[in-house]
Tab-separated table of C-alpha atoms in Angstrom:
chain	number	residue	atom	x	y	z
A	1	MET	CA	104.304	58.211	78.788
A	2	ASN	CA	104.706	56.374	82.044
A	3	PRO	CA	107.865	54.411	82.924
A	4	ILE	CA	106.420	51.156	81.575
A	5	ASP	CA	105.595	52.830	78.251
A	6	ARG	CA	109.161	54.114	77.992
A	7	VAL	CA	110.614	50.673	78.633
A	8	VAL	CA	108.280	48.997	76.112
A	9	SER	CA	108.957	51.679	73.489
A	10	PHE	CA	112.700	51.297	73.991
A	11	PHE	CA	112.698	47.565	73.318
A	12	SER	CA	109.738	47.483	70.890
A	13	PRO	CA	108.718	50.802	69.356
A	14	GLU	CA	105.788	49.155	67.564
A	15	ALA	CA	104.351	47.747	70.793
A	16	GLY	CA	104.915	51.079	72.550
A	17	TYR	CA	103.064	52.869	69.746
A	18	LYS	CA	100.094	50.500	70.120
A	19	ARG	CA	99.983	51.160	73.884
A	20	LEU	CA	99.976	54.914	73.399
A	21	ARG	CA	97.351	54.692	70.662
A	22	ALA	CA	95.091	52.504	72.832
A	23	ARG	CA	95.433	54.901	75.782
A	24	ALA	CA	94.637	57.893	73.577
A	25	GLY	CA	91.556	56.115	72.209
A	26	ALA	CA	90.351	55.264	75.704
A	27	ALA	CA	90.753	58.898	76.732
A	28	GLN	CA	88.571	59.956	73.784
A	29	LEU	CA	85.885	57.471	74.806
A	30	MET	CA	85.854	58.702	78.410
A	31	ASN	CA	82.720	60.882	78.219
A	32	PHE	CA	81.974	61.133	81.944
A	33	ASP	CA	84.229	63.656	83.644
A	34	ALA	CA	83.189	62.378	87.072
A	35	ALA	CA	84.609	58.943	86.232
A	36	SER	CA	88.041	60.350	85.458
A	37	ARG	CA	90.893	60.300	87.960
A	38	GLY	CA	92.769	63.524	88.436
A	39	ARG	CA	93.107	66.719	90.388
A	40	ARG	CA	89.422	67.613	90.193
A	41	THR	CA	88.282	64.249	91.558
A	42	TYR	CA	91.103	63.826	94.070
A	43	GLY	CA	89.775	62.610	97.423
A	44	TRP	CA	86.482	61.288	96.059
A	45	LYS	CA	85.493	57.976	97.610
A	46	ALA	CA	83.498	55.610	95.440
A	47	PRO	CA	83.694	52.053	96.795
A	48	GLY	CA	81.650	49.379	95.054
A	49	SER	CA	80.094	48.065	98.276
A	50	SER	CA	76.609	46.607	98.430
A	51	ALA	CA	73.709	48.401	100.115
A	52	ASP	CA	74.237	46.826	103.535
A	53	ALA	CA	78.037	46.599	103.295
A	54	ALA	CA	78.280	50.391	102.873
A	55	ALA	CA	77.595	50.876	106.593
A	56	TYR	CA	79.018	47.581	107.841
A	57	GLY	CA	80.934	48.087	111.071
A	58	HIS	CA	79.873	51.731	111.340
A	59	ARG	CA	76.169	51.513	112.161
A	60	GLY	CA	76.795	51.717	115.901
A	61	ARG	CA	78.831	54.902	115.604
A	62	LEU	CA	76.359	56.449	113.169
A	63	ARG	CA	73.527	55.725	115.625
A	64	ASN	CA	75.440	57.230	118.535
A	65	LEU	CA	76.354	60.360	116.576
A	66	SER	CA	72.776	60.772	115.372
A	67	ARG	CA	71.377	60.424	118.880
A	68	ASP	CA	73.895	62.925	120.238
A	69	MET	CA	72.972	65.452	117.568
A	70	ILE	CA	69.281	65.090	118.357
A	71	ARG	CA	70.039	65.547	122.060
A	72	ASN	CA	72.277	68.590	121.694
A	73	ARG	CA	71.616	70.297	118.358
A	74	PRO	CA	68.229	71.997	118.033
A	75	TYR	CA	67.927	71.717	114.260
A	76	ALA	CA	68.536	67.962	114.360
A	77	ALA	CA	65.799	67.602	116.993
A	78	ARG	CA	63.543	69.863	114.939
A	79	GLY	CA	64.087	67.755	111.807
A	80	ARG	CA	63.150	64.620	113.751
A	81	ASP	CA	60.006	66.254	115.126
A	82	VAL	CA	58.912	67.526	111.698
A	83	VAL	CA	59.228	64.070	110.124
A	84	VAL	CA	57.434	62.311	112.997
A	85	ALA	CA	54.667	64.924	113.220
A	86	ASN	CA	53.908	64.737	109.494
A	87	VAL	CA	54.265	60.987	108.972
A	88	VAL	CA	52.505	59.847	112.165
A	89	GLY	CA	50.951	62.929	113.751
A	90	GLU	CA	47.982	61.912	115.849
A	91	GLY	CA	48.319	58.373	114.579
A	92	ILE	CA	47.619	56.174	111.549
A	93	ALA	CA	44.207	54.853	112.558
A	94	PRO	CA	43.023	51.296	111.799
A	95	SER	CA	39.403	50.608	110.884
A	96	ILE	CA	37.456	47.384	110.280
A	97	ARG	CA	35.533	47.132	107.011
A	98	MET	CA	33.132	44.282	106.267
A	99	GLU	CA	31.126	43.612	103.149
A	100	GLY	CA	27.640	42.884	104.417
A	101	THR	CA	24.350	44.186	105.770
A	102	ALA	CA	23.128	45.282	109.160
A	103	THR	CA	22.872	41.646	110.217
A	104	ASP	CA	26.667	41.588	110.426
A	105	GLU	CA	26.738	44.318	113.078
A	106	PRO	CA	27.283	41.813	115.951
A	107	ASP	CA	30.317	40.386	114.153
A	108	LYS	CA	31.669	43.868	113.547
A	109	ALA	CA	31.103	44.722	117.204
A	110	ARG	CA	33.141	41.678	118.239
A	111	LEU	CA	35.942	42.706	115.893
A	112	GLN	CA	35.854	46.205	117.334
A	113	HIS	CA	36.151	44.658	120.785
A	114	TYR	CA	39.343	42.843	119.809
A	115	LEU	CA	40.624	45.919	117.993
A	116	GLN	CA	40.746	47.690	121.348
A	117	HIS	CA	43.694	45.444	122.151
A	118	LEU	CA	45.727	47.573	119.746
A	119	LEU	CA	44.184	50.898	120.694
A	120	THR	CA	44.939	50.562	124.415
A	121	GLN	CA	48.073	50.021	126.490
A	122	ASP	CA	47.338	46.278	126.531
A	123	ALA	CA	49.298	45.922	123.288
A	124	ASP	CA	52.524	47.181	124.862
A	125	ALA	CA	54.781	44.784	126.752
A	126	LEU	CA	55.577	47.601	129.191
A	127	GLY	CA	51.929	48.569	129.561
A	128	GLU	CA	52.656	52.209	128.654
A	129	TYR	CA	51.993	52.770	124.947
A	130	ASP	CA	48.985	52.322	122.741
A	131	LEU	CA	49.194	51.820	118.985
A	132	PHE	CA	49.476	55.519	118.147
A	133	GLU	CA	52.231	56.138	120.685
A	134	MET	CA	54.073	53.105	119.308
A	135	GLN	CA	53.866	54.584	115.825
A	136	GLY	CA	55.452	57.818	117.007
A	137	ILE	CA	58.257	55.968	118.786
A	138	VAL	CA	58.862	53.746	115.750
A	139	MET	CA	59.114	56.694	113.369
A	140	SER	CA	61.312	58.648	115.782
A	141	THR	CA	63.681	55.701	116.196
A	142	VAL	CA	63.842	55.028	112.457
A	143	PHE	CA	64.820	58.667	111.929
A	144	ALA	CA	67.476	58.636	114.660
A	145	ASP	CA	68.851	55.087	114.311
A	146	GLY	CA	67.838	54.128	110.782
A	147	GLU	CA	65.898	51.070	111.978
A	148	VAL	CA	63.876	49.714	114.865
A	149	LEU	CA	62.593	46.286	115.890
A	150	ALA	CA	59.190	45.304	117.259
A	151	ARG	CA	59.105	41.924	118.997
A	152	ARG	CA	55.960	39.888	119.635
A	153	ARG	CA	55.764	38.458	123.143
A	154	MET	CA	53.262	35.622	123.544
A	155	ARG	CA	51.201	35.637	126.766
A	156	ASN	CA	49.343	32.936	128.663
A	157	PRO	CA	45.624	33.861	128.850
A	158	ARG	CA	45.375	32.234	132.260
A	159	LEU	CA	48.153	34.438	133.644
A	160	ASP	CA	47.014	37.580	131.800
A	161	PRO	CA	43.215	37.276	131.657
A	162	HIS	CA	42.758	41.030	131.069
A	163	LEU	CA	44.309	40.810	127.593
A	164	ARG	CA	41.836	40.532	124.729
A	165	LEU	CA	44.452	38.804	122.542
A	166	PRO	CA	47.266	36.541	123.832
A	167	TYR	CA	50.281	38.646	122.847
A	168	GLN	CA	52.014	41.960	123.457
A	169	VAL	CA	54.540	44.007	121.498
A	170	GLU	CA	57.954	45.172	122.690
A	171	LEU	CA	59.774	47.968	120.856
A	172	ILE	CA	63.556	47.523	120.936
A	173	GLU	CA	66.474	49.406	119.427
A	174	ALA	CA	68.999	47.921	117.017
A	175	ASP	CA	71.548	47.879	119.884
A	176	TYR	CA	69.905	44.631	121.006
A	177	LEU	CA	71.333	42.792	117.969
A	178	ASP	CA	74.214	40.558	119.038
A	179	PRO	CA	77.183	41.148	116.680
A	180	THR	CA	79.250	38.345	118.212
A	181	VAL	CA	77.172	35.573	116.616
A	182	GLN	CA	78.703	34.645	113.254
A	183	SER	CA	76.615	31.684	112.106
A	184	HIS	CA	73.705	29.421	112.950
A	185	GLY	CA	73.957	26.035	111.285
A	186	GLU	CA	74.423	26.680	107.581
A	187	ASN	CA	73.045	30.207	107.841
A	188	LEU	CA	75.261	33.269	107.960
A	189	VAL	CA	74.734	35.781	110.791
A	190	ILE	CA	75.888	39.374	110.187
A	191	GLU	CA	75.580	41.984	112.944
A	192	GLY	CA	73.005	39.865	114.756
A	193	ILE	CA	70.765	39.147	111.757
A	194	GLU	CA	70.578	35.633	110.357
A	195	TYR	CA	70.276	35.198	106.600
A	196	GLY	CA	69.072	32.063	104.876
A	197	PRO	CA	70.388	30.420	101.671
A	198	THR	CA	68.393	32.816	99.488
A	199	GLY	CA	69.620	35.893	101.357
A	200	ALA	CA	66.301	36.506	103.108
A	201	ILE	CA	66.209	37.180	106.842
A	202	GLU	CA	65.305	34.071	108.843
A	203	ALA	CA	65.956	35.118	112.444
A	204	TYR	CA	67.324	37.783	114.767
A	205	HIS	CA	69.823	37.180	117.578
A	206	LEU	CA	68.845	39.587	120.369
A	207	TYR	CA	70.413	40.424	123.697
A	208	ASN	CA	68.292	39.916	126.792
A	209	GLU	CA	68.934	43.545	127.820
A	210	HIS	CA	70.159	46.759	126.254
A	211	PRO	CA	73.984	46.613	126.237
A	212	GLY	CA	74.162	50.335	126.982
A	213	ALA	CA	71.993	50.246	130.101
A	214	VAL	CA	73.244	52.038	133.221
A	215	GLN	CA	73.366	48.733	135.030
A	216	ASN	CA	72.611	45.355	133.516
A	217	ARG	CA	70.581	43.200	135.864
A	218	LYS	CA	72.083	40.011	134.467
A	219	ALA	CA	74.844	38.864	132.172
A	220	LEU	CA	74.297	39.642	128.500
A	221	THR	CA	73.133	36.627	126.540
A	222	SER	CA	71.443	36.474	123.154
A	223	THR	CA	68.409	34.531	122.009
A	224	ARG	CA	67.483	33.474	118.492
A	225	VAL	CA	64.063	34.881	117.560
A	226	HIS	CA	62.271	33.739	114.406
A	227	TRP	CA	61.507	36.433	111.843
A	228	SER	CA	57.733	35.940	112.252
A	229	ASP	CA	57.980	37.372	115.774
A	230	ILE	CA	59.942	40.449	114.667
A	231	LEU	CA	58.943	43.533	112.693
A	232	HIS	CA	62.032	45.187	111.239
A	233	ILE	CA	61.126	48.744	110.219
A	234	ARG	CA	63.571	50.756	108.107
A	235	ARG	CA	63.727	52.786	104.906
A	236	PHE	CA	64.827	51.074	101.698
A	237	ASP	CA	66.869	53.135	99.232
A	238	ARG	CA	68.740	50.490	97.213
A	239	ALA	CA	67.923	47.128	95.708
A	240	GLY	CA	68.749	44.270	98.046
A	241	GLN	CA	68.963	46.542	101.082
A	242	LEU	CA	67.893	44.933	104.377
A	243	ARG	CA	69.416	47.311	106.959
A	244	GLY	CA	68.862	50.988	107.635
A	245	VAL	CA	71.082	53.971	108.426
A	246	PRO	CA	70.238	57.155	110.394
A	247	TRP	CA	68.465	59.776	108.330
A	248	LEU	CA	70.914	62.401	109.568
A	249	ALA	CA	73.855	60.568	107.972
A	250	PRO	CA	73.991	62.722	104.770
A	251	VAL	CA	73.777	65.996	106.734
A	252	MET	CA	75.794	65.223	109.875
A	253	MET	CA	78.854	67.105	108.641
A	254	THR	CA	76.780	70.126	107.668
A	255	LEU	CA	74.929	70.148	110.990
A	256	GLY	CA	78.189	69.916	112.891
A	257	GLU	CA	79.740	72.776	110.928
A	258	LEU	CA	76.628	74.924	111.345
A	259	GLY	CA	76.730	74.265	115.093
A	260	ASP	CA	80.394	75.273	115.271
A	261	TYR	CA	79.681	78.392	113.199
A	262	GLN	CA	76.833	79.349	115.501
A	263	GLU	CA	79.002	78.963	118.599
A	264	ALA	CA	81.695	81.142	117.028
A	265	GLN	CA	79.133	83.798	116.137
A	266	ILE	CA	77.654	83.709	119.615
A	267	LEU	CA	81.114	84.230	121.107
A	268	LYS	CA	81.717	87.036	118.645
A	269	GLN	CA	78.392	88.597	119.613
A	270	ARG	CA	79.304	88.401	123.300
A	271	MET	CA	82.557	90.146	122.517
A	272	ALA	CA	80.657	92.803	120.577
A	273	ALA	CA	78.380	93.386	123.568
A	274	LEU	CA	81.324	94.109	125.839
A	275	MET	CA	82.455	97.690	126.407
A	276	ALA	CA	86.147	97.260	127.088
A	277	VAL	CA	88.393	100.176	128.111
A	278	ILE	CA	92.135	100.367	127.564
A	279	LEU	CA	94.078	102.843	129.720
A	280	GLU	CA	96.758	104.789	127.910
A	281	TRP	CA	99.448	106.295	130.175
A	282	ASP	CA	101.555	109.338	129.459
A	283	ASP	CA	105.289	108.945	129.445
A	284	GLY	CA	106.681	109.172	132.941
A	285	ALA	CA	103.238	109.062	134.588
A	286	LYS	CA	103.121	107.407	137.967
A	287	ARG	CA	100.832	104.362	137.984
A	288	PRO	CA	99.038	103.702	141.257
A	289	ALA	CA	98.507	100.188	142.596
A	290	ASN	CA	94.750	100.318	141.948
A	291	ALA	CA	94.938	101.816	138.484
A	292	GLY	CA	91.607	101.575	136.654
A	293	ALA	CA	89.601	100.813	139.777
A	294	GLY	CA	85.894	101.054	139.029
A	295	LEU	CA	86.198	100.376	135.294
A	296	GLU	CA	85.330	96.691	135.787
A	297	GLU	CA	81.899	97.796	137.030
A	298	LEU	CA	81.311	100.527	134.476
A	299	ALA	CA	77.576	101.177	134.204
A	300	PRO	CA	75.385	103.750	132.412
A	301	GLY	CA	75.803	107.153	134.095
A	302	ALA	CA	78.748	106.032	136.213
A	303	VAL	CA	81.530	108.501	137.053
A	304	VAL	CA	84.952	106.963	137.484
A	305	ASN	CA	88.021	108.952	138.516
A	306	LEU	CA	91.175	108.137	136.606
A	307	PRO	CA	94.645	108.896	137.980
A	308	ALA	CA	96.690	111.669	136.465
A	309	GLY	CA	98.393	110.706	133.217
A	310	ALA	CA	95.823	108.063	132.164
A	311	LYS	CA	93.454	108.379	129.191
A	312	PRO	CA	90.586	105.901	128.457
A	313	ASN	CA	90.394	104.327	124.973
A	314	PHE	CA	87.227	102.371	124.167
A	315	THR	CA	87.643	99.298	121.981
A	316	ASP	CA	85.847	98.892	118.659
A	317	PRO	CA	83.981	95.534	118.952
A	318	PRO	CA	83.614	93.305	115.866
A	319	LYS	CA	80.455	93.363	113.797
A	320	ILE	CA	78.274	90.397	112.808
A	321	ASP	CA	77.915	90.223	109.014
A	322	GLY	CA	76.329	87.603	106.752
A	323	TYR	CA	74.994	85.431	109.551
A	324	ASP	CA	71.392	85.181	108.297
A	325	GLU	CA	72.317	84.389	104.708
A	326	PHE	CA	74.875	81.773	105.692
A	327	MET	CA	72.478	80.039	108.086
A	328	ARG	CA	69.652	80.085	105.547
A	329	ARG	CA	71.840	78.407	102.948
A	330	GLY	CA	73.161	75.872	105.424
A	331	LEU	CA	69.751	74.994	106.831
A	332	GLY	CA	68.398	74.769	103.286
A	333	MET	CA	70.983	72.072	102.561
A	334	VAL	CA	70.010	70.208	105.747
A	335	ALA	CA	66.303	70.427	104.889
A	336	MET	CA	66.915	69.068	101.392
A	337	GLY	CA	68.999	66.225	102.797
A	338	LEU	CA	66.178	65.251	105.156
A	339	GLY	CA	63.420	65.672	102.571
A	340	ILE	CA	61.513	68.417	104.381
A	341	SER	CA	60.947	72.077	103.603
A	342	TYR	CA	63.253	74.817	104.855
A	343	GLU	CA	60.338	76.655	106.462
A	344	SER	CA	59.342	73.622	108.531
A	345	LEU	CA	62.933	73.033	109.674
A	346	ALA	CA	63.935	76.605	110.492
A	347	GLY	CA	60.514	78.018	111.398
A	348	ASP	CA	61.369	80.932	109.097
A	349	LEU	CA	58.342	82.168	107.141
A	350	LYS	CA	59.996	85.306	105.807
A	351	GLY	CA	58.828	86.009	102.251
A	352	VAL	CA	56.447	83.021	102.180
A	353	ASN	CA	53.045	83.445	100.513
A	354	PHE	CA	50.332	80.962	99.587
A	355	SER	CA	51.922	79.919	96.279
A	356	SER	CA	55.453	79.446	97.589
A	357	GLY	CA	54.207	77.782	100.772
A	358	ARG	CA	52.031	75.368	98.806
A	359	MET	CA	54.784	74.509	96.336
A	360	GLY	CA	57.165	73.745	99.193
A	361	ARG	CA	54.549	71.619	100.903
A	362	MET	CA	53.735	69.724	97.686
A	363	GLU	CA	57.256	68.323	97.396
A	364	MET	CA	57.401	67.533	101.092
A	365	ASP	CA	53.928	65.952	101.076
A	366	ARG	CA	54.959	63.545	98.307
A	367	LEU	CA	57.790	62.265	100.475
A	368	ILE	CA	55.544	62.159	103.549
A	369	ARG	CA	52.954	60.031	101.729
A	370	MET	CA	55.715	57.760	100.443
A	371	TRP	CA	57.080	57.260	103.987
A	372	GLN	CA	53.575	56.658	105.306
A	373	ARG	CA	52.779	54.077	102.651
A	374	ASN	CA	56.098	52.243	102.340
A	375	LEU	CA	57.490	52.519	105.842
A	376	MET	CA	54.806	52.959	108.485
A	377	ILE	CA	51.797	51.295	106.838
A	378	GLY	CA	53.664	48.818	104.643
A	379	GLN	CA	55.987	47.555	107.382
A	380	PHE	CA	54.790	48.413	110.876
A	381	CYS	CA	51.008	48.672	110.490
A	382	ARG	CA	50.686	45.668	108.163
A	383	GLY	CA	52.873	43.690	110.524
A	384	MET	CA	50.662	44.653	113.450
A	385	GLU	CA	47.647	43.633	111.362
A	386	ARG	CA	49.232	40.228	110.690
A	387	TRP	CA	49.792	39.676	114.399
A	388	PHE	CA	46.236	40.889	115.066
A	389	ARG	CA	44.785	38.297	112.674
A	390	GLU	CA	46.957	35.557	114.132
A	391	GLY	CA	45.861	36.604	117.616
A	392	LEU	CA	42.207	36.316	116.553
A	393	ALA	CA	42.866	32.795	115.271
A	394	MET	CA	44.385	31.855	118.641
A	395	THR	CA	41.169	32.794	120.432
A	396	GLY	CA	39.330	30.025	118.591
A	397	GLU	CA	36.384	32.305	117.902
A	398	ALA	CA	34.794	32.071	114.449
A	399	LEU	CA	34.885	35.542	112.943
A	400	PRO	CA	33.941	36.617	109.404
A	401	ALA	CA	36.381	37.884	106.807
A	402	PHE	CA	37.193	41.561	107.062
A	403	THR	CA	39.442	44.227	105.628
A	404	MET	CA	41.546	46.486	107.823
A	405	ASP	CA	42.108	49.976	106.449
A	406	TRP	CA	44.798	52.339	107.712
A	407	THR	CA	44.047	56.050	107.561
A	408	PRO	CA	47.018	58.455	107.842
A	409	PRO	CA	46.688	61.632	109.947
A	410	ARG	CA	44.966	64.723	108.636
A	411	ARG	CA	47.027	66.671	106.148
A	412	ILE	CA	47.469	70.287	107.154
A	413	LEU	CA	46.001	72.590	104.503
A	414	VAL	CA	47.927	75.722	103.558
A	415	ASP	CA	44.761	77.651	102.671
A	416	PRO	CA	41.523	75.684	103.334
A	417	THR	CA	39.365	78.354	101.660
A	418	LYS	CA	41.080	77.566	98.335
A	419	GLU	CA	41.972	73.901	98.693
A	420	ILE	CA	38.652	72.498	99.951
A	421	PRO	CA	36.566	73.932	97.044
A	422	ALA	CA	39.118	72.435	94.636
A	423	MET	CA	38.677	69.015	96.293
A	424	VAL	CA	34.898	69.331	96.039
A	425	LYS	CA	35.149	70.102	92.326
A	426	GLU	CA	37.374	67.057	91.800
A	427	VAL	CA	34.745	64.815	93.392
A	428	GLU	CA	31.895	66.413	91.410
A	429	ALA	CA	33.854	66.050	88.146
A	430	GLY	CA	34.510	62.381	88.842
A	431	LEU	CA	38.277	62.881	89.120
A	432	ASN	CA	38.346	61.568	92.666
A	433	SER	CA	36.063	59.666	95.018
A	434	ARG	CA	34.610	61.123	98.169
A	435	GLN	CA	36.028	58.458	100.442
A	436	ARG	CA	39.510	58.772	98.915
A	437	THR	CA	39.391	62.521	99.476
A	438	GLN	CA	38.287	61.961	103.044
A	439	ARG	CA	41.170	59.554	103.645
A	440	GLU	CA	43.647	62.031	102.135
A	441	LEU	CA	42.444	64.495	104.760
A	442	GLY	CA	43.051	61.927	107.504
A	443	ARG	CA	39.393	61.067	108.114
A	444	ASP	CA	37.678	57.685	108.139
A	445	PRO	CA	34.786	57.510	105.616
A	446	ASP	CA	32.804	54.974	107.684
A	447	THR	CA	33.023	57.167	110.769
A	448	ILE	CA	31.954	60.253	108.819
A	449	ARG	CA	29.028	58.382	107.263
A	450	ALA	CA	27.822	57.098	110.632
A	451	GLU	CA	28.185	60.502	112.289
A	452	ARG	CA	26.331	62.237	109.455
A	453	ALA	CA	23.472	59.777	109.827
A	454	GLN	CA	23.426	60.440	113.574
A	455	ASP	CA	23.457	64.192	112.982
A	456	ALA	CA	20.580	63.958	110.496
A	457	GLN	CA	18.545	61.812	112.867
A	458	ALA	CA	19.213	64.126	115.806
A	459	ASP	CA	18.324	67.212	113.738
A	460	LYS	CA	15.097	65.613	112.584
A	461	ALA	CA	14.165	64.654	116.139
A	462	SER	CA	14.854	68.237	117.249
A	463	GLY	CA	12.802	69.760	114.441
A	464	LEU	CA	15.777	71.393	112.709
A	465	GLU	CA	15.715	71.952	108.978
A	466	PRO	CA	18.206	69.938	106.877
A	467	VAL	CA	21.368	71.550	105.597
A	468	ALA	CA	21.221	72.477	101.919
A	469	SER	CA	24.125	72.284	99.477
A	470	GLN	CA	25.304	74.881	97.000
A	471	GLY	CA	28.194	74.237	94.662
A	472	GLY	CA	29.170	71.155	96.596
A	473	LEU	CA	29.531	73.092	99.870
A	474	ALA	CA	27.088	72.742	102.730
A	475	VAL	CA	25.271	75.918	103.772
A	476	ASP	CA	22.513	76.648	106.238
A	477	SER	CA	19.174	77.081	104.460
A	478	ASN	CA	17.920	79.424	107.191
A	479	LYS	CA	20.840	81.768	106.489
A	480	ASP	CA	19.835	81.971	102.804
A	481	ASP	CA	16.276	82.909	103.766
A	482	ASP	CA	17.549	85.654	106.041
A	483	ASP	CA	19.793	87.031	103.307
A	484	GLU	CA	16.898	87.121	100.821
A	485	GLY	CA	14.757	88.930	103.331
A	486	ASP	CA	17.435	91.575	103.788
């Protein structure tokens, strides 16, 4: 009974009994131990904040901590590189697909001409990155900062005649968002992002320069940029979420503790590598001024004279125990928090065979494909495609309807000798299409088809025999003849 129950029971025993009975009944209905409040759940934080409010006011610090970890902690940098290399790799390649005959080849050639605007440095406002380099930077920044912005900069064709399309793209960090703006008309502005009456993003308020630059060339001012000129790339984890957080956020504490543990073990190892000598003097022995001279430079095979009455005692350095197991467990937690395999994070292939390696890759590949589809293709690539189509309309040239496909990078096979025959059997059994399989391997079906036709034509012109097929796999017919002759 708490003090209130005692007071109520004193003045009204019946009311006090009802309170105790109701509390006892509620305790019986409490089936979730995690929802209880007591010693076991002491210190647990469970605020009921919305998706974006959970990091409100802390995104800047989270970004700075994440960047510092990537700069100074090797496993954080390795996690970033693994995610970027698998999601983007050599680049998510765009391709133009038109439904038509050979008479449409001139139209396709014109579209390919304009597509070079994306595939060259002309697309970058700084003139340094092409589309594939932009993809790598976008994915790297999303991992480190949780979000990144791409801004469309319109160009005057008369001033920039070398551009195929009248716009360029500028990649900017979330630091450019002006948090001092609170409103715009009736719209609410939170951390530099303007939300309309329905809660959708309507505009971004961006600084003219990075506020953390070494030296700002001019005073910081912000400009309102309509949402159609901004691509906001981030990962969505909750309903209604519109902002992102660094991917290292769930594992920052673990990474920091692992780093501290490593430094302590390194110091301990340095101590263990030292051969320290303690001089023990007999009672009444006379100690010279240069006692122990030469011991500070003790080397293998050295002979050092000790004064009378002194005996050398070598220290017993500490031993390093349990380091590998502790680091494996810790790095396993970090890998799980990032959604990648332990082997890819730590580079440790001890005890890995084909089955275990493939099973680890299967879980990681599911997440990689999800990030490719939802994050890179769904947000950045589709946004670049929208700007590409709008740029074509600005040229005034009449172009036919087309479809733009995005092909992710080639998936690394654990054992090609086993996986490729399985893919061939899937296609032959009708469980998968050939072009889908080719795209899963990071190859463009139209390019493969054109190159195969070129190869066949070149082989025929050179008098080479065609390549036969056995069991779905291509083999050289001449090799079969030689084997039969043997």
